[in-house]
Short mmCIF file of C-alpha atoms in Angstrom, two decimals:
data_model
loop_
_atom_site.label_atom_id
_atom_site.label_comp_id
_atom_site.label_asym_id
_atom_site.label_seq_id
_atom_site.Cartn_x
_atom_site.Cartn_y
_atom_site.Cartn_z
CA MET A 80 -108.07 -127.93 72.39
CA ASP A 81 -109.55 -129.57 69.30
CA LEU A 82 -112.72 -130.76 71.06
CA GLN A 83 -115.06 -129.75 68.21
CA PRO A 84 -118.00 -128.67 70.39
CA GLN A 85 -121.58 -128.85 69.21
CA GLU A 86 -123.13 -125.50 70.13
CA GLU A 87 -126.68 -124.70 71.29
CA VAL A 88 -127.68 -128.36 71.46
CA LEU A 89 -131.33 -129.26 72.03
CA MET A 90 -131.28 -132.23 74.39
CA LYS A 91 -133.79 -135.10 74.64
CA SER A 92 -134.88 -133.58 77.96
CA GLY A 93 -136.06 -130.48 76.09
CA TYR A 94 -133.34 -128.22 77.47
CA ARG A 95 -130.93 -126.32 75.26
CA ILE A 96 -127.29 -126.64 76.33
CA ASP A 97 -124.56 -124.15 75.38
CA ALA A 98 -122.19 -126.86 74.15
CA VAL A 99 -121.60 -130.60 74.13
CA VAL A 100 -118.08 -132.01 73.80
CA GLU A 101 -116.76 -135.54 73.68
CA VAL A 102 -113.97 -136.45 76.08
CA ASN A 103 -112.59 -139.98 76.26
CA GLY A 104 -115.62 -141.34 74.42
CA LYS A 105 -118.18 -139.67 76.71
CA GLN A 106 -120.29 -136.63 75.97
CA ILE A 107 -120.18 -133.76 78.45
CA ALA A 108 -122.62 -130.85 78.55
CA VAL A 109 -121.00 -127.45 79.07
CA GLU A 110 -123.08 -124.56 80.37
CA VAL A 111 -121.73 -121.02 80.56
CA ASP A 112 -123.89 -119.43 83.21
CA GLY A 113 -124.32 -115.66 83.10
CA PRO A 114 -125.66 -113.36 85.82
CA SER A 115 -129.31 -114.41 85.32
CA HIS A 116 -128.41 -117.94 86.52
CA PHE A 117 -127.39 -116.71 89.99
CA ILE A 118 -128.72 -115.02 93.09
CA ALA A 119 -125.82 -113.49 95.02
CA ARG A 120 -123.39 -115.86 93.27
CA GLU A 121 -125.45 -118.91 94.23
CA ARG A 122 -127.07 -120.85 91.39
CA SER A 123 -130.78 -120.16 91.12
CA GLY A 124 -133.31 -122.94 91.63
CA ARG A 125 -134.17 -123.14 87.93
CA THR A 126 -130.48 -123.46 87.04
CA ILE A 127 -129.93 -126.21 89.61
CA LEU A 128 -133.00 -128.04 88.30
CA LYS A 129 -131.84 -127.74 84.68
CA HIS A 130 -128.40 -129.15 85.46
CA ARG A 131 -129.88 -132.02 87.49
CA GLN A 132 -132.45 -132.90 84.83
CA VAL A 133 -129.93 -132.82 81.98
CA ALA A 134 -127.61 -135.06 83.99
CA ALA A 135 -130.42 -137.51 84.83
CA LEU A 136 -132.64 -137.47 81.73
CA ASP A 137 -129.92 -137.09 79.14
CA GLU A 138 -127.52 -139.27 81.13
CA MET A 139 -124.71 -136.80 80.69
CA LYS A 140 -122.22 -135.09 82.97
CA VAL A 141 -122.82 -131.35 83.15
CA VAL A 142 -120.04 -128.86 83.85
CA TYR A 143 -120.92 -125.25 84.36
CA ILE A 144 -118.82 -122.15 84.08
CA PRO A 145 -119.87 -119.21 86.27
CA TYR A 146 -119.40 -115.98 84.34
CA TRP A 147 -117.17 -114.38 86.99
CA GLU A 148 -114.72 -117.31 86.91
CA TRP A 149 -114.49 -117.11 83.11
CA ASN A 150 -114.04 -113.34 83.28
CA GLU A 151 -111.04 -113.81 85.59
CA HIS A 152 -109.20 -115.36 82.63
CA LYS A 153 -110.60 -113.30 79.77
CA TYR A 154 -107.24 -111.89 78.69
CA ASP A 155 -105.19 -115.07 79.15
CA SER A 156 -105.97 -117.83 76.65
CA LYS A 157 -103.61 -120.31 78.34
CA LYS A 158 -105.43 -119.91 81.67
CA LYS A 159 -108.79 -120.29 79.89
CA GLU A 160 -107.60 -123.49 78.27
CA GLN A 161 -106.30 -124.90 81.57
CA TYR A 162 -109.54 -123.93 83.31
CA LEU A 163 -111.55 -125.86 80.69
CA LYS A 164 -109.21 -128.85 80.85
CA ASP A 165 -109.61 -128.98 84.63
CA LEU A 166 -113.41 -128.82 84.37
CA LEU A 167 -113.53 -131.50 81.69
CA GLY A 168 -111.01 -133.76 83.40
CA ILE A 169 -108.44 -133.78 80.61
#
């Protein structure tokens, strides 16, 4: 996709984000959320807070990828790419 992500980015808010990509001149935070970020497939309170604070304090859109959705496409790179494009709005 040629987005050249920055990985494991320490944000001004103090949070570490999995990746930051630039799309149409705007930076977007990308979080890949594993099982520890959920309680019965609902985001945990600390995960919700992190996403809200990054969005507000770092003034950046945050997209998150639940691990089970990513795993649905793990053997199909075209589906993975389309999934990411849909999330990022490209």
